[in-house]
Amino acid sequence: FQLSPSQINDILRAGEFSHKILDLNGKNANSVLKFESNQLASNSPIEDRRSAVTCLQTRGMMFGVFDGHAGSACAQAVSERLLHYIAVSLMSRQTLEEIELAVECVKPVPPILQWHRHTNDIEYREITSQYFENLRVYWQHLLDLDTELGFSLEEAMICAFKRLDSDISLEVQAPQENELMRNIALQVAFSGATACVAHIDGVHLHVANTGDCRAILGVHEEDGTWSALPLTRDHNAYDEFEIRRLKREHPRSEEKTLVVNDRLLGILMPSRAFGDVQLKWSKELQHSVLENSCDVEALNIYQYVPPNYHTPPYLTAEPEVTYHKLRSKDKFLVIASDGLWEMLSNEKVVKFVAGHLTELNVQKPQLAFEKPVNLGYMRSLLLQRKNRGITSLDQNVATHLIRHAIGSNEYGEVDQEKLAAMLTLPEDLARMYRDDITVTVVYFNSETIENYYKNNE
């Protein structure tokens, strides 16, 4: 466990990403000020993914966190594809027609999303054209619907989630000459992923959630205190609404076998997810697809039909969508995989982000003191700095949260020895003590939000 503080920092900061929104002379002022993100692996390779985009054909920004299980294939595919499906669902008929015309005439297609990616973020380049073809089939379907009004944001998000999950299921059933494509499709469909996506346009915040990633708002109340406003429910066996939903969807004879040991059919923690076709397809379909496949073992696909598998599907990718109208007291949004929430409560997360903001402000050189500064004040500042000890302050708040999630003692302070121990656990042990952790924190521009209310009174 002999890691030096600088080695600890190198490990914790390797996945950092931050992006500040440019303010063009105060025009088109975005309600998003900046965002900061980071990941720490427990699985090797990591099964979590993250995405952040600016929508170029519609307005707004989107942020997603995706938590894979049984491998990273499904989380990878969903992180690359879902935001495109949402963006397409939000486009006007005219824009869809223009894009379709460009494809027909073999002209360059106007870009749909501007990606904000970390250099380590992976892309499945080999399969991009196939994904694009299926996205095109989706927008052709939207054009065929012949609705002038288009979807509301909530409808667009629900439709995009369900359509992508359906495509993942159909792609693996379609005959495929290319062995690489077939193998990727198999791995994507037979692994799984939960997803939480936020869409922010001005003061309008929508969060679509499938599974047990979580999104919360950090709210700075008028009396100076901070509070956490949850925007999602964890879809798992601990949620009574989910248990009721599952019971409604299956015969009474299955009531006792739907959830066993707090897991869906005794297998899966989340009760909603992409992929996981072994909990959605009939036994016959699973058998026929895997029978024609090449080496299933080499692809890490487990052929396992759970007991009491009578009335599939048991799993859905349909999200729950929450709408929140941003207020100037809403300061930041935290979206994270369950690896963070297993370690820290909503309230602690908000407290750590708020405290971090205060510390960063204290660290800025305060050149002009408005009133005479006494020695006591200076001494307390110096003591604060000294107490921070050997860890230099994380500039990225997502790193700050991960550091506390795995290194905090019972007093909420980071214990260097515990942190070092958690970071040097052997691969096979790490998973028993901590999960993959992915965190994205989005800071809001309170001034822009205030101006919205002033201009719309």
Coordinates of C-alpha atoms in Angstrom, one line a residue:
F1 CA 0.0 0.0 0.0
Q2 CA 3.0 2.3 -0.3
L3 CA 1.6 4.9 -2.6
S4 CA 2.8 8.5 -2.3
P5 CA 0.3 11.3 -2.3
S6 CA 1.4 12.3 -5.8
Q7 CA 0.9 8.7 -7.1
I8 CA -2.6 8.6 -5.5
N9 CA -3.3 11.9 -7.3
D10 CA -2.1 10.5 -10.7
I11 CA -4.4 7.5 -10.4
L12 CA -7.4 9.5 -9.3
R13 CA -6.9 12.2 -11.9
A14 CA -6.2 10.0 -14.9
G15 CA -9.9 10.1 -16.1
E16 CA -10.5 13.8 -15.5
F17 CA -12.4 15.9 -18.1
S18 CA -13.7 19.4 -17.9
H19 CA -15.3 21.8 -20.3
K20 CA -16.2 25.5 -19.9
I21 CA -19.0 26.9 -22.0
L22 CA -17.8 29.9 -24.0
D23 CA -19.8 33.1 -23.4
L24 CA -20.0 35.0 -26.7
N25 CA -20.1 38.6 -25.5
G26 CA -23.0 37.8 -23.2
K27 CA -25.1 36.7 -26.2
N28 CA -26.8 33.3 -26.3
A29 CA -25.7 32.9 -22.7
N30 CA -26.0 29.2 -21.9
S31 CA -27.6 28.1 -18.6
V32 CA -24.7 25.6 -18.3
L33 CA -21.5 27.3 -17.1
K34 CA -19.2 24.3 -17.2
F35 CA -19.1 20.6 -16.5
E36 CA -16.5 18.4 -14.8
S37 CA -16.3 14.6 -15.0
N38 CA -14.2 11.7 -14.0
Q39 CA -14.1 7.9 -13.8
L40 CA -12.3 5.3 -11.6
A41 CA -12.3 1.7 -12.6
S42 CA -12.9 -1.3 -10.4
N43 CA -13.5 -3.8 -13.2
S44 CA -10.8 -4.4 -15.7
P45 CA -11.6 -3.0 -18.2
I46 CA -14.1 -0.5 -16.7
E47 CA -17.7 -1.2 -17.5
D48 CA -19.0 2.4 -17.0
R49 CA -19.3 4.9 -19.8
R50 CA -20.1 8.7 -20.0
S51 CA -21.2 11.1 -22.7
A52 CA -21.5 14.9 -23.0
V53 CA -22.8 16.7 -26.1
T54 CA -24.0 20.0 -27.5
C55 CA -27.1 19.5 -29.8
L56 CA -26.3 21.3 -33.1
Q57 CA -29.7 20.8 -34.9
T58 CA -31.8 21.4 -31.8
R59 CA -31.0 23.5 -28.7
G60 CA -29.5 22.3 -25.5
M61 CA -26.9 20.0 -24.1
M62 CA -27.0 16.4 -23.0
F63 CA -25.1 14.5 -20.3
G64 CA -25.2 10.8 -19.8
V65 CA -23.8 8.2 -17.4
F66 CA -24.1 4.5 -18.4
D67 CA -23.3 1.6 -16.0
G68 CA -22.6 -1.7 -17.8
H69 CA -22.8 -5.2 -16.4
A70 CA -21.6 -8.6 -17.7
G71 CA -19.0 -6.6 -19.7
S72 CA -18.8 -3.2 -21.2
A73 CA -20.2 -3.8 -24.6
C74 CA -23.8 -2.6 -24.0
A75 CA -22.7 0.5 -22.0
Q76 CA -20.3 1.3 -24.9
A77 CA -23.0 1.0 -27.6
V78 CA -25.6 2.9 -25.6
S79 CA -23.1 5.8 -24.8
E80 CA -22.4 6.2 -28.5
R81 CA -25.9 5.8 -29.8
L82 CA -28.6 7.0 -27.3
L83 CA -27.9 10.7 -27.5
H84 CA -28.2 10.5 -31.3
Y85 CA -31.6 8.8 -31.0
I86 CA -32.8 11.5 -28.6
A87 CA -31.5 14.3 -30.8
V88 CA -33.2 12.8 -33.9
S89 CA -36.5 12.5 -31.9
L90 CA -36.4 16.2 -31.1
M91 CA -35.8 17.4 -34.7
S92 CA -38.4 19.3 -36.7
R93 CA -39.8 17.5 -39.7
Q94 CA -38.0 20.0 -42.0
T95 CA -34.6 19.2 -40.4
L96 CA -35.2 15.4 -40.7
E97 CA -36.2 15.9 -44.4
E98 CA -33.0 17.9 -45.1
I99 CA -30.8 15.2 -43.5
E100 CA -32.6 12.4 -45.3
L101 CA -32.1 14.3 -48.6
A102 CA -28.4 14.8 -47.9
V103 CA -28.0 11.0 -47.4
E104 CA -30.0 10.2 -50.5
C105 CA -27.9 12.6 -52.6
V106 CA -24.7 11.3 -51.0
K107 CA -23.9 14.8 -49.7
P108 CA -22.3 15.5 -46.3
V109 CA -24.9 15.2 -43.5
P110 CA -25.0 18.2 -41.2
P111 CA -23.5 17.2 -37.9
I112 CA -26.2 16.4 -35.3
L113 CA -24.1 16.5 -32.1
Q114 CA -20.8 18.1 -31.0
W115 CA -19.1 15.6 -28.6
H116 CA -17.1 16.7 -25.6
R117 CA -14.8 13.6 -25.1
H118 CA -12.0 12.6 -22.9
T119 CA -9.0 11.3 -24.9
N120 CA -9.4 7.8 -23.3
D121 CA -13.1 7.6 -24.3
I122 CA -13.5 4.6 -26.7
E123 CA -15.4 4.5 -30.0
Y124 CA -16.5 1.4 -31.9
R125 CA -15.3 2.9 -35.2
E126 CA -15.7 -0.5 -37.1
I127 CA -19.5 -0.4 -36.6
T128 CA -20.2 3.3 -37.0
S129 CA -21.7 2.9 -40.5
Q130 CA -24.0 0.1 -39.3
Y131 CA -25.2 2.3 -36.4
F132 CA -25.7 5.2 -38.7
E133 CA -27.9 3.1 -41.1
N134 CA -30.1 2.0 -38.2
L135 CA -30.4 5.6 -36.9
R136 CA -31.5 6.5 -40.5
V137 CA -34.2 3.8 -40.4
Y138 CA -35.4 5.4 -37.2
W139 CA -35.7 8.9 -38.6
Q140 CA -37.4 7.5 -41.7
H141 CA -39.9 6.0 -39.3
L142 CA -40.4 9.4 -37.7
L143 CA -41.0 11.0 -41.1
D144 CA -43.6 8.3 -41.9
L145 CA -45.5 9.1 -38.7
D146 CA -46.6 12.2 -40.5
T147 CA -47.1 14.3 -37.3
E148 CA -46.4 18.0 -37.7
L149 CA -46.0 18.8 -34.1
G150 CA -43.3 16.3 -33.2
F151 CA -42.6 14.9 -29.8
S152 CA -42.5 16.7 -26.5
L153 CA -39.1 16.3 -24.8
E154 CA -40.4 13.7 -22.4
E155 CA -41.9 11.7 -25.3
A156 CA -38.7 12.1 -27.4
M157 CA -36.6 10.7 -24.5
I158 CA -38.9 7.7 -23.9
C159 CA -39.2 6.9 -27.6
A160 CA -35.4 7.1 -28.1
F161 CA -34.6 4.8 -25.2
K162 CA -37.2 2.2 -26.3
R163 CA -36.2 2.4 -29.9
L164 CA -32.5 1.9 -29.2
D165 CA -33.2 -1.1 -27.0
S166 CA -35.4 -2.6 -29.7
D167 CA -32.6 -2.0 -32.3
I168 CA -30.0 -3.7 -30.1
S169 CA -32.4 -6.7 -29.9
L170 CA -33.1 -6.8 -33.6
E171 CA -29.5 -6.3 -34.8
V172 CA -28.4 -9.5 -33.2
Q173 CA -31.3 -11.4 -34.8
A174 CA -30.6 -10.2 -38.3
P175 CA -28.3 -12.3 -40.5
Q176 CA -24.8 -10.8 -40.5
E177 CA -22.0 -11.8 -42.9
N178 CA -19.4 -9.8 -41.1
E179 CA -18.1 -11.8 -38.2
L180 CA -16.8 -8.8 -36.2
M181 CA -20.2 -7.1 -36.5
R182 CA -22.0 -10.2 -35.5
N183 CA -19.8 -10.7 -32.4
I184 CA -20.2 -7.1 -31.3
A185 CA -24.0 -7.3 -31.8
L186 CA -24.0 -10.5 -29.6
Q187 CA -21.9 -9.0 -26.9
V188 CA -24.0 -5.8 -26.8
A189 CA -27.3 -7.7 -26.6
F190 CA -26.2 -10.3 -24.0
S191 CA -24.5 -7.8 -21.7
G192 CA -26.5 -4.9 -20.2
A193 CA -26.4 -1.3 -19.2
T194 CA -28.4 1.2 -17.1
A195 CA -28.5 4.8 -18.3
C196 CA -29.2 8.3 -16.9
V197 CA -29.4 11.2 -19.3
A198 CA -30.0 14.9 -18.6
H199 CA -31.1 17.3 -21.3
I200 CA -30.7 21.0 -20.4
D201 CA -32.1 23.8 -22.6
G202 CA -32.2 27.2 -20.9
V203 CA -34.2 26.7 -17.6
H204 CA -35.7 23.4 -18.8
L205 CA -34.1 20.3 -17.3
H206 CA -35.3 16.8 -18.2
V207 CA -33.7 13.7 -16.8
A208 CA -34.5 10.3 -18.2
N209 CA -33.4 7.3 -16.1
T210 CA -33.4 3.5 -16.7
G211 CA -31.9 1.6 -13.8
D212 CA -29.8 2.6 -10.8
C213 CA -27.6 5.5 -11.9
R214 CA -28.8 8.6 -10.1
A215 CA -29.2 12.4 -10.7
I216 CA -29.5 15.0 -8.0
L217 CA -29.5 18.8 -7.8
G218 CA -27.4 20.9 -5.4
V219 CA -29.7 23.7 -4.1
H220 CA -28.3 26.7 -2.3
E221 CA -31.2 27.8 0.0
E222 CA -31.9 31.5 0.9
D223 CA -30.7 30.9 4.5
G224 CA -27.3 29.8 3.2
T225 CA -27.8 26.1 3.7
W226 CA -27.4 23.4 1.0
S227 CA -29.9 20.7 0.1
A228 CA -30.1 17.8 -2.3
L229 CA -33.1 17.5 -4.7
P230 CA -33.3 13.9 -6.2
L231 CA -34.4 13.8 -9.8
T232 CA -34.5 10.0 -10.2
R233 CA -35.6 6.9 -8.5
D234 CA -33.3 3.8 -8.3
H235 CA -35.0 1.1 -10.3
N236 CA -34.3 -2.0 -8.2
A237 CA -35.8 -4.4 -5.7
Y238 CA -35.6 -1.8 -2.9
D239 CA -38.1 0.4 -4.7
E240 CA -41.8 -0.4 -3.9
F241 CA -43.1 1.2 -7.2
E242 CA -40.8 -1.1 -9.2
I243 CA -42.0 -4.2 -7.3
R244 CA -45.6 -3.2 -7.9
R245 CA -44.9 -2.6 -11.6
L246 CA -43.3 -6.0 -12.0
K247 CA -46.2 -7.7 -10.2
R248 CA -48.7 -5.9 -12.4
E249 CA -46.9 -7.2 -15.5
H250 CA -46.7 -10.9 -14.6
P251 CA -49.2 -13.5 -13.3
R252 CA -49.9 -13.8 -9.6
S253 CA -48.4 -17.3 -9.6
E254 CA -45.0 -15.6 -10.1
E255 CA -45.2 -13.1 -7.3
K256 CA -42.7 -15.0 -5.1
T257 CA -40.2 -15.7 -7.8
L258 CA -40.0 -12.3 -9.6
V259 CA -37.5 -10.9 -7.0
V260 CA -35.2 -13.4 -5.2
N261 CA -32.5 -12.1 -2.8
D262 CA -33.2 -8.5 -3.8
R263 CA -32.5 -9.3 -7.5
L264 CA -34.7 -9.6 -10.5
L265 CA -35.3 -13.4 -10.9
G266 CA -32.4 -13.8 -8.5
I267 CA -29.9 -12.5 -11.1
L268 CA -30.0 -8.8 -11.8
M269 CA -29.9 -5.8 -9.3
P270 CA -31.4 -3.1 -11.6
S271 CA -35.0 -3.8 -12.7
R272 CA -34.7 -1.7 -15.9
A273 CA -31.8 -1.9 -18.4
F274 CA -30.7 -1.9 -22.0
G275 CA -29.6 -5.2 -23.5
D276 CA -29.8 -8.2 -21.2
V277 CA -31.9 -10.1 -23.8
Q278 CA -31.7 -13.3 -21.7
L279 CA -34.3 -11.6 -19.5
K280 CA -36.4 -10.3 -22.4
W281 CA -36.5 -13.0 -25.1
S282 CA -38.3 -16.3 -25.1
K283 CA -36.1 -19.3 -24.3
E284 CA -36.7 -20.5 -28.0
L285 CA -35.4 -17.2 -29.4
Q286 CA -32.3 -17.2 -27.2
H287 CA -31.6 -20.8 -28.2
S288 CA -32.0 -20.2 -31.9
V289 CA -29.8 -17.1 -31.9
L290 CA -27.0 -18.6 -29.8
E291 CA -27.2 -21.9 -31.7
N292 CA -26.1 -20.3 -34.9
S293 CA -23.4 -18.2 -33.3
C294 CA -19.7 -18.9 -33.3
D295 CA -17.8 -19.4 -30.0
V296 CA -20.1 -18.1 -27.4
E297 CA -17.6 -18.8 -24.6
A298 CA -14.9 -16.7 -26.3
L299 CA -17.4 -13.8 -26.3
N300 CA -18.1 -14.2 -22.6
I301 CA -21.8 -14.9 -23.2
Y302 CA -23.3 -17.0 -20.5
Q303 CA -26.0 -19.3 -21.7
Y304 CA -28.1 -19.4 -18.5
V305 CA -31.9 -19.5 -18.4
P306 CA -33.0 -18.6 -14.8
P307 CA -35.4 -20.9 -13.0
N308 CA -39.1 -19.7 -13.0
Y309 CA -38.6 -18.1 -16.5
H310 CA -42.2 -18.2 -17.7
T311 CA -43.5 -14.9 -19.0
P312 CA -40.7 -12.8 -20.5
P313 CA -39.9 -9.9 -20.9
Y314 CA -39.0 -9.3 -17.2
L315 CA -36.9 -6.3 -18.0
T316 CA -37.6 -3.0 -19.8
A317 CA -35.4 -0.1 -21.0
E318 CA -38.3 2.3 -20.7
P319 CA -37.1 5.3 -18.7
E320 CA -38.8 7.5 -16.1
V321 CA -38.5 11.1 -17.1
T322 CA -38.4 14.0 -14.6
Y323 CA -38.9 17.6 -15.5
H324 CA -37.5 20.4 -13.4
K325 CA -37.6 24.2 -14.1
L326 CA -34.3 25.6 -13.0
R327 CA -34.2 28.4 -10.4
S328 CA -31.3 30.6 -9.6
K329 CA -30.8 28.7 -6.4
D330 CA -30.1 25.4 -8.3
K331 CA -26.3 25.5 -8.5
F332 CA -25.3 22.2 -9.9
L333 CA -26.4 18.8 -11.2
V334 CA -24.6 15.5 -10.2
I335 CA -25.1 12.4 -12.4
A336 CA -23.3 9.3 -11.3
S337 CA -23.2 5.5 -11.5
D338 CA -24.3 3.6 -8.5
G339 CA -20.6 3.1 -7.5
L340 CA -20.7 6.6 -6.1
W341 CA -24.1 6.3 -4.4
E342 CA -23.2 3.0 -2.7
M343 CA -20.5 5.0 -0.8
L344 CA -22.1 8.5 -0.3
S345 CA -25.6 9.7 0.4
N346 CA -27.2 12.5 -1.7
E347 CA -26.7 15.0 1.1
K348 CA -23.0 14.1 1.5
V349 CA -22.4 14.5 -2.3
V350 CA -24.0 18.0 -2.2
K351 CA -22.0 18.9 0.9
F352 CA -18.7 17.8 -0.7
V353 CA -19.4 19.7 -3.9
A354 CA -20.5 22.9 -2.0
G355 CA -17.5 22.6 0.3
H356 CA -15.2 22.2 -2.7
L357 CA -16.6 25.4 -4.3
T358 CA -15.9 27.3 -1.1
E359 CA -12.4 25.9 -0.8
L360 CA -11.6 26.8 -4.4
N361 CA -12.7 30.4 -3.7
V362 CA -10.6 30.5 -0.6
Q363 CA -7.6 29.4 -2.6
K364 CA -8.0 32.2 -5.2
P365 CA -5.6 35.0 -4.4
Q366 CA -7.7 37.7 -2.7
L367 CA -5.8 40.8 -3.7
A368 CA -8.2 43.4 -2.6
F369 CA -9.6 43.1 0.9
E370 CA -12.5 45.4 1.3
K371 CA -12.1 46.0 5.0
P372 CA -9.1 46.0 7.3
V373 CA -8.0 42.3 7.7
N374 CA -7.0 41.3 11.2
L375 CA -4.2 38.8 12.0
G376 CA -6.8 36.4 13.5
Y377 CA -8.5 36.1 10.1
M378 CA -5.2 35.6 8.2
R379 CA -4.1 33.0 10.8
S380 CA -7.4 31.0 10.3
L381 CA -6.9 31.1 6.5
L382 CA -3.4 29.8 6.9
L383 CA -4.6 27.1 9.3
Q384 CA -7.3 26.0 6.9
R385 CA -4.6 25.6 4.2
K386 CA -2.3 23.7 6.5
N387 CA -5.2 21.4 7.6
R388 CA -5.7 20.4 3.9
G389 CA -2.4 18.7 4.5
I390 CA -0.5 16.9 1.8
T391 CA -3.2 16.5 -0.8
S392 CA -3.2 19.5 -3.1
L393 CA -6.8 20.5 -3.8
D394 CA -8.4 18.7 -6.7
Q395 CA -9.4 21.2 -9.4
N396 CA -12.0 18.8 -10.7
V397 CA -14.9 18.3 -8.4
A398 CA -15.7 14.8 -9.8
T399 CA -12.2 13.7 -8.6
H400 CA -13.0 15.3 -5.2
L401 CA -16.1 13.2 -4.9
I402 CA -14.4 9.9 -5.9
R403 CA -11.6 10.7 -3.4
H404 CA -14.2 11.0 -0.6
A405 CA -16.2 8.0 -1.8
I406 CA -13.4 5.5 -1.5
G407 CA -11.2 7.3 1.1
S408 CA -13.5 8.8 3.7
N409 CA -13.3 7.7 7.4
E410 CA -16.3 7.9 9.7
Y411 CA -15.7 11.6 10.3
G412 CA -16.1 12.4 6.5
E413 CA -12.3 13.2 6.2
V414 CA -10.1 11.5 3.7
D415 CA -7.8 8.9 5.3
Q416 CA -4.6 8.6 3.2
E417 CA -4.0 5.0 4.2
K418 CA -7.5 3.9 3.4
L419 CA -7.3 5.7 0.1
A420 CA -4.0 4.0 -0.8
A421 CA -5.4 0.6 0.3
M422 CA -8.5 1.0 -1.9
L423 CA -6.4 2.0 -4.9
T424 CA -4.0 -0.9 -4.7
L425 CA -6.5 -3.8 -4.2
P426 CA -5.8 -6.7 -6.5
E427 CA -8.3 -6.8 -9.5
D428 CA -10.2 -9.8 -8.1
L429 CA -10.7 -8.2 -4.7
A430 CA -11.3 -4.6 -5.9
R431 CA -14.9 -5.5 -7.0
M432 CA -15.8 -6.7 -3.5
Y433 CA -15.0 -3.3 -2.0
R434 CA -16.0 -0.8 -4.6
D435 CA -17.7 -0.6 -8.0
D436 CA -16.7 1.3 -11.1
I437 CA -17.4 5.0 -10.3
T438 CA -18.4 7.6 -13.0
V439 CA -19.3 11.1 -12.0
T440 CA -20.4 14.2 -14.0
V441 CA -21.1 17.5 -12.3
V442 CA -22.8 20.3 -14.3
Y443 CA -22.6 23.8 -13.0
F444 CA -25.4 26.2 -13.8
N445 CA -25.1 29.9 -14.7
S446 CA -27.3 31.6 -12.1
E447 CA -27.1 34.9 -13.9
T448 CA -28.5 33.5 -17.1
I449 CA -31.3 31.7 -15.2
E450 CA -32.2 35.0 -13.3
N451 CA -32.2 36.9 -16.6
Y452 CA -34.7 34.4 -18.0
Y453 CA -37.1 35.1 -15.2
K454 CA -36.6 38.9 -15.5
N455 CA -37.2 38.8 -19.3
N456 CA -40.2 36.5 -19.0
E457 CA -42.1 38.2 -16.2

